Short mmCIF file of C-alpha atoms in Angstrom, two decimals:
data_model
loop_
_atom_site.label_atom_id
_atom_site.label_comp_id
_atom_site.label_asym_id
_atom_site.label_seq_id
_atom_site.Cartn_x
_atom_site.Cartn_y
_atom_site.Cartn_z
CA MET A 1 69.12 42.78 80.10
CA LYS A 2 72.89 42.79 80.21
CA GLU A 3 73.30 43.00 76.38
CA HIS A 4 70.98 45.66 75.77
CA LEU A 5 72.86 47.94 78.22
CA LEU A 6 76.00 47.71 76.35
CA ALA A 7 73.70 47.89 73.36
CA LEU A 8 72.73 51.50 74.71
CA LYS A 9 76.19 52.02 75.59
CA GLU A 10 77.70 51.55 72.05
CA GLU A 11 74.39 53.64 70.82
CA ALA A 12 74.98 56.32 72.75
CA LEU A 13 78.79 56.91 72.99
CA GLU A 14 78.38 56.83 68.67
CA VAL A 15 75.93 60.03 68.86
CA LEU A 16 77.37 61.65 71.98
CA GLU A 17 80.84 61.84 69.37
CA LYS A 18 78.59 63.14 66.65
CA VAL A 19 77.32 66.26 69.44
CA GLU A 20 77.63 69.56 67.23
CA THR A 21 76.30 71.94 70.26
CA PRO A 22 75.52 72.46 74.40
CA LYS A 23 72.50 72.21 73.08
CA GLU A 24 72.41 68.56 71.69
CA LEU A 25 74.21 67.78 74.12
CA ALA A 26 71.96 68.53 77.43
CA GLU A 27 69.45 66.39 75.24
CA LEU A 28 70.93 63.29 74.73
CA ARG A 29 72.05 63.54 78.01
CA VAL A 30 68.67 63.26 79.72
CA LYS A 31 67.18 61.07 77.20
CA TYR A 32 70.88 58.02 78.25
CA SER A 33 70.92 58.61 81.80
CA GLY A 34 68.08 61.01 83.11
CA LYS A 35 66.18 60.10 85.54
CA LYS A 36 63.57 59.06 83.18
CA GLY A 37 66.36 57.96 80.66
CA ALA A 38 66.58 55.03 78.33
CA LEU A 39 69.38 52.95 81.14
CA THR A 40 66.77 54.13 84.00
CA GLU A 41 64.60 52.55 81.73
CA ILE A 42 66.32 49.45 81.51
CA LEU A 43 67.61 49.12 85.10
CA ARG A 44 63.83 48.90 86.28
CA GLY A 45 64.08 45.33 84.88
CA MET A 46 66.54 44.75 88.12
CA GLY A 47 63.46 42.93 89.99
CA LYS A 48 62.40 40.03 87.80
CA LEU A 49 66.60 39.00 88.01
CA SER A 50 68.10 36.20 89.96
CA ALA A 51 70.24 37.37 93.46
CA GLU A 52 73.65 36.65 92.12
CA GLU A 53 72.16 38.29 87.94
CA ARG A 54 71.55 41.09 89.74
CA PRO A 55 75.35 42.60 90.93
CA VAL A 56 76.75 41.55 87.12
CA VAL A 57 74.03 43.73 85.91
CA GLY A 58 74.47 46.54 89.19
CA GLN A 59 78.21 46.44 87.35
CA VAL A 60 77.43 46.59 84.69
CA ALA A 61 75.02 49.47 84.32
CA ASN A 62 77.33 51.20 85.93
CA GLU A 63 80.18 51.65 83.71
CA VAL A 64 77.25 52.13 80.80
CA ARG A 65 77.33 54.74 83.68
CA GLU A 66 80.45 56.48 84.15
CA ALA A 67 80.81 55.74 80.12
CA ILE A 68 78.75 57.66 79.38
CA GLU A 69 78.40 60.79 81.70
CA GLU A 70 82.98 60.20 80.88
CA VAL A 71 82.01 61.39 76.58
CA VAL A 72 79.50 64.23 78.33
CA ASN A 73 82.21 66.03 80.31
CA ARG A 74 85.01 65.76 77.72
CA LYS A 75 82.77 66.95 74.94
CA GLN A 76 81.39 69.44 77.63
CA ASP A 77 84.48 70.88 77.96
CA GLU A 78 85.45 70.81 74.30
CA PHE A 79 82.44 73.40 73.90
CA THR A 80 83.32 75.84 76.55
CA LYS A 81 87.05 76.03 75.45
CA ALA A 82 86.00 76.54 72.21
CA GLU A 83 83.70 79.42 73.79
CA THR A 84 86.69 80.53 75.54
CA ASN A 85 88.73 81.11 72.49
CA GLU A 86 85.99 82.66 70.47
CA ARG A 87 85.32 85.15 72.46
CA LEU A 88 88.92 85.85 74.08
CA GLN A 89 89.17 86.26 70.12
CA ALA A 90 85.98 88.48 70.10
CA GLU A 91 87.29 91.13 72.94
CA LYS A 92 91.23 90.70 72.31
CA ILE A 93 92.96 93.34 72.27
CA ASP A 94 96.00 93.94 69.82
CA VAL A 95 98.97 95.51 71.83
CA THR A 96 101.33 96.71 69.40
CA LEU A 97 98.77 100.12 69.18
CA PRO A 98 100.51 103.13 70.63
CA GLY A 99 99.37 103.84 74.01
CA ARG A 100 96.67 106.97 74.55
CA ALA A 101 99.24 109.97 76.30
CA LEU A 102 97.50 111.34 79.25
CA PRO A 103 97.06 115.03 78.10
CA GLN A 104 100.02 116.49 81.28
CA GLY A 105 99.91 119.29 83.15
CA GLY A 106 103.06 122.32 83.14
CA LEU A 107 104.89 124.79 85.57
CA HIS A 108 102.13 128.02 85.12
CA PRO A 109 104.25 130.83 83.30
CA LEU A 110 105.01 133.12 86.96
CA ASN A 111 106.31 129.57 88.61
CA LYS A 112 108.45 129.47 85.85
CA VAL A 113 109.71 132.51 85.58
CA ILE A 114 110.87 131.96 89.62
CA GLU A 115 112.38 129.04 89.38
CA GLN A 116 114.96 130.38 86.86
CA ILE A 117 115.47 133.83 88.68
CA GLU A 118 115.94 131.09 91.80
CA ASP A 119 118.38 129.16 89.51
CA ILE A 120 120.31 132.37 88.19
CA PHE A 121 120.38 133.05 92.05
CA THR A 122 120.89 130.53 93.62
CA GLY A 123 124.20 130.53 90.50
CA MET A 124 125.29 133.02 92.18
CA GLY A 125 125.99 131.83 95.29
CA TYR A 126 122.28 133.11 96.71
CA ARG A 127 120.03 131.43 98.34
CA VAL A 128 116.37 131.47 98.90
CA ALA A 129 114.52 132.92 102.01
CA GLU A 130 110.96 132.98 102.56
CA GLY A 131 108.65 134.25 105.79
CA PRO A 132 105.60 135.14 106.57
CA GLN A 133 102.34 136.22 103.72
CA ALA A 134 100.58 138.30 106.75
CA GLU A 135 103.43 140.54 107.85
CA THR A 136 103.95 142.43 111.24
CA ASP A 137 103.92 146.22 111.14
CA TYR A 138 107.66 146.01 112.92
CA TYR A 139 108.60 144.51 109.82
CA ASN A 140 106.49 145.80 107.00
CA PHE A 141 107.99 149.07 107.63
CA GLU A 142 109.33 149.95 110.59
CA ALA A 143 112.52 148.10 110.29
CA LEU A 144 113.09 148.85 106.45
CA ASN A 145 113.28 153.11 107.61
CA LEU A 146 109.04 153.90 107.43
CA PRO A 147 107.80 154.81 110.86
CA LYS A 148 104.23 155.39 111.27
CA ASN A 149 103.22 158.42 109.68
CA HIS A 150 106.44 157.83 107.49
CA PRO A 151 104.60 160.05 103.99
CA ALA A 152 106.42 156.96 101.95
CA ARG A 153 103.79 154.71 103.63
CA ASP A 154 101.44 155.82 101.43
CA MET A 155 103.14 154.30 98.14
CA GLN A 156 101.86 150.76 99.48
CA ASP A 157 97.80 151.14 101.04
CA SER A 158 98.39 147.98 102.37
CA PHE A 159 95.64 145.50 103.91
CA TYR A 160 95.24 145.54 107.46
CA LEU A 161 93.56 143.04 109.86
CA THR A 162 94.31 143.95 112.90
CA GLU A 163 96.11 146.90 114.19
CA ASP A 164 99.29 146.08 113.27
CA LEU A 165 99.84 142.76 110.86
CA LEU A 166 99.15 143.27 108.17
CA MET A 167 99.18 141.55 104.43
CA ARG A 168 102.66 141.98 103.78
CA THR A 169 103.30 144.56 100.49
CA HIS A 170 106.73 143.75 99.34
CA THR A 171 108.91 140.83 100.17
CA SER A 172 111.61 143.26 102.24
CA PRO A 173 110.13 141.99 105.55
CA VAL A 174 112.20 138.83 104.96
CA GLN A 175 115.64 140.60 104.39
CA ILE A 176 114.52 142.21 107.62
CA ARG A 177 114.57 139.06 109.25
CA ALA A 178 117.64 137.38 107.12
CA MET A 179 119.69 139.88 108.80
CA GLU A 180 118.41 138.85 112.44
CA ALA A 181 118.58 134.88 111.64
CA MET A 182 122.57 135.38 110.92
CA LYS A 183 123.36 137.75 114.82
CA GLY A 184 125.72 139.93 113.14
CA GLU A 185 127.43 137.60 111.18
CA THR A 186 128.26 137.74 107.06
CA PRO A 187 128.59 137.20 104.84
CA ILE A 188 124.23 136.77 103.93
CA LYS A 189 123.03 136.59 100.21
CA VAL A 190 119.47 135.93 99.36
CA ILE A 191 116.65 135.94 97.15
CA CYS A 192 113.75 136.35 98.77
CA PRO A 193 110.41 134.99 96.67
CA GLY A 194 106.99 135.35 97.66
CA THR A 195 103.45 136.51 97.08
CA VAL A 196 102.31 140.43 98.53
CA PHE A 197 99.43 142.09 98.91
CA ARG A 198 98.60 146.47 98.13
CA ARG A 199 94.99 147.60 97.62
CA ASP A 200 95.27 148.25 93.64
CA ASP A 201 92.62 148.37 91.03
CA ASP A 202 92.90 145.15 89.27
CA ASP A 203 94.05 145.70 85.15
CA ALA A 204 95.89 145.28 82.73
CA THR A 205 99.10 146.52 84.33
CA HIS A 206 97.92 146.20 88.42
CA SER A 207 96.28 143.23 90.19
CA PHE A 208 96.09 143.98 94.40
CA GLN A 209 97.95 140.26 94.34
CA PHE A 210 101.08 139.77 92.85
CA HIS A 211 104.65 137.82 93.17
CA GLN A 212 108.44 139.99 94.30
CA ILE A 213 111.65 138.09 94.38
CA GLU A 214 113.88 140.79 96.47
CA GLY A 215 117.70 140.24 96.91
CA LEU A 216 119.72 141.46 99.35
CA VAL A 217 123.75 140.92 99.99
CA VAL A 218 125.59 142.11 103.62
CA GLY A 219 129.40 142.07 103.87
CA LYS A 220 132.45 144.17 104.36
CA ASN A 221 133.25 146.31 101.48
CA ILE A 222 130.38 145.95 98.93
CA ARG A 223 129.79 148.44 97.09
CA MET A 224 127.34 149.89 94.19
CA SER A 225 129.50 148.33 91.80
CA ASP A 226 128.29 145.39 93.12
CA LEU A 227 125.21 146.04 92.28
CA LYS A 228 125.42 147.36 88.96
CA GLY A 229 127.23 144.01 88.27
CA THR A 230 125.15 141.25 89.64
CA LEU A 231 121.99 142.96 88.28
CA LEU A 232 123.63 142.69 84.62
CA GLN A 233 124.55 139.15 85.16
CA PHE A 234 121.04 138.77 85.83
CA ALA A 235 119.82 140.67 82.84
CA ARG A 236 121.60 138.83 80.80
CA GLU A 237 120.98 135.67 81.78
CA MET A 238 117.37 136.25 81.59
CA PHE A 239 116.61 137.98 78.17
CA GLY A 240 120.18 137.35 76.47
CA GLU A 241 123.76 138.15 76.12
CA SER A 242 123.51 141.00 74.53
CA THR A 243 121.76 143.51 76.81
CA GLU A 244 122.12 147.00 79.13
CA ILE A 245 121.81 148.08 81.15
CA ARG A 246 121.16 151.72 83.11
CA LEU A 247 120.65 153.04 86.79
CA ARG A 248 118.59 156.14 86.73
CA PRO A 249 118.56 157.67 90.33
CA SER A 250 115.92 157.33 92.57
CA PHE A 251 114.14 157.14 96.64
CA PHE A 252 113.12 153.89 98.64
CA PRO A 253 113.54 154.18 102.30
CA PHE A 254 115.73 151.66 103.19
CA THR A 255 118.29 152.28 100.52
CA GLU A 256 120.23 154.95 99.64
CA PRO A 257 121.87 155.61 97.35
CA SER A 258 119.08 154.33 95.84
CA ALA A 259 118.41 153.41 91.22
CA GLU A 260 116.07 152.49 89.13
CA VAL A 261 116.97 149.21 86.23
CA ASP A 262 115.93 149.85 83.02
CA VAL A 263 117.27 146.53 80.11
CA THR A 264 117.09 147.55 76.87
CA PHE A 265 114.62 145.85 75.03
CA VAL A 266 113.51 144.72 71.49
CA LYS A 267 109.99 145.26 70.07
CA LYS A 268 108.63 143.50 67.69
CA ASN A 269 109.15 146.46 65.37
CA GLY A 270 113.31 146.35 65.45
CA GLU A 271 113.44 149.18 68.05
CA ARG A 272 115.23 149.02 70.82
CA VAL A 273 114.19 150.59 74.35
CA TRP A 274 114.84 150.85 77.34
CA ILE A 275 112.16 149.15 79.63
CA GLU A 276 112.00 149.56 83.38
CA ILE A 277 112.39 146.07 85.10
CA LEU A 278 113.30 146.65 89.18
CA GLY A 279 114.65 148.71 91.87
CA CYS A 280 117.38 148.39 94.07
CA GLY A 281 120.01 150.54 95.87
CA MET A 282 122.98 149.96 99.13
CA VAL A 283 121.16 148.83 102.14
CA HIS A 284 120.31 151.80 104.22
CA PRO A 285 122.51 152.77 107.02
CA LYS A 286 119.45 152.49 109.62
CA VAL A 287 118.76 148.99 108.19
CA LEU A 288 121.06 147.89 108.10
CA GLU A 289 121.09 148.81 112.38
CA MET A 290 118.09 146.81 112.78
CA GLY A 291 119.57 143.71 111.36
CA GLY A 292 121.48 143.69 114.16
CA PHE A 293 124.43 145.10 112.04
CA ASP A 294 126.65 147.99 112.61
CA PRO A 295 126.79 150.46 109.13
CA GLU A 296 130.43 150.90 110.03
CA VAL A 297 132.10 147.87 109.89
CA TYR A 298 129.84 146.94 107.13
CA SER A 299 127.51 147.66 103.71
CA GLY A 300 125.26 146.26 101.55
CA PHE A 301 122.75 145.60 98.79
CA ALA A 302 119.56 145.40 97.64
CA PHE A 303 117.14 144.80 95.23
CA GLY A 304 113.74 144.16 94.23
CA MET A 305 111.56 142.98 91.38
CA GLY A 306 108.18 142.07 90.40
CA VAL A 307 107.83 138.26 88.67
CA GLU A 308 104.69 139.77 86.52
CA ARG A 309 107.01 141.80 84.93
CA ILE A 310 109.83 140.24 84.03
CA ALA A 311 107.52 137.46 82.99
CA ILE A 312 105.77 139.67 80.54
CA LEU A 313 108.67 141.36 78.70
CA LYS A 314 109.70 137.37 78.27
CA TYR A 315 107.10 136.05 77.20
CA GLY A 316 105.77 139.58 75.48
CA ILE A 317 102.35 139.31 77.00
CA ASP A 318 100.11 142.22 77.52
CA ASP A 319 97.87 141.73 80.24
CA ILE A 320 99.09 141.11 83.77
CA ARG A 321 95.39 139.75 84.61
CA HIS A 322 95.77 136.69 81.76
CA PHE A 323 97.92 134.83 84.43
CA TYR A 324 94.40 134.99 87.26
CA ASN A 325 92.12 133.74 84.75
CA SER A 326 93.02 130.49 84.17
CA ASP A 327 92.40 129.43 80.93
CA LEU A 328 93.56 127.56 80.00
CA SER A 329 94.07 127.96 76.34
CA PHE A 330 96.71 131.46 77.49
CA LEU A 331 98.51 128.24 79.99
CA LYS A 332 98.99 125.77 77.38
CA GLN A 333 101.42 127.48 75.22
CA PHE A 334 104.47 127.39 78.42
CA ALA A 335 103.45 123.75 79.32
CA ARG A 336 105.83 123.23 75.55
CA GLN A 337 108.88 125.86 76.26
#
């Protein structure tokens, strides 16, 4: 029996070394060491052996079984590694290829203009001040020299939330709040950006909701010439060094004297024209008083501009509604600017 076991070992090892597929390996494993395999068949004859032979044959049988299992396991590892390598080769990623760039957004054109205006004025020493969009009648009108039943209120049809609370019609209330916060101390140099609301019908040049940036300077010996110089510097930084401005007399309840400001603008045909961009003036003495300043000691100037109007001129846009329609074909062009 010992000779049969050694012969089986030699045969099995020789055959197993030549195996080429996992299926064939599994079949041979069953053939040689399975429950009904050749090794088991030989060991069934151990009952006929003497007591002295059985331990010796048992040891040889274990050695044969271990030798067969060792080859089977080694071959199985080889097949597994080969399969893994084959799969890795088929699934590998070429890391030298350039990555697929994700689409990136950009600032809305109105936000770009607001940031540019803020940069210009903060560069002149102004700070940015903000206030609530739902404003009281006092700050929106009365503190700005617009008492109840004043005819100038008709210029600003309003969205009232209560009898005394409305959606602000301009960012001028922030100027009053800024003066109050200073408690009579100067200088004051602020710009006030924000959204405002008026009961306008939407068309190419109007919207019920739009954006303004207003500015306020208060101190001693502030003059109209300071206002003009400030606005000229702003216009040239916004529209180009060759830009000129002119001031035309106008009326605003919260400034006296008041003016409309035009800038030179070159049309597509090369014609140079004047286009209005903002209103301004010296702060009215009553407004200074409401803000806590003695108009006999202090003076100031204020200005206000529509962000949409500046953006329309800067980018050559013909309809204000383009800013609000969320049309990606329109907005994408500004992401690259």
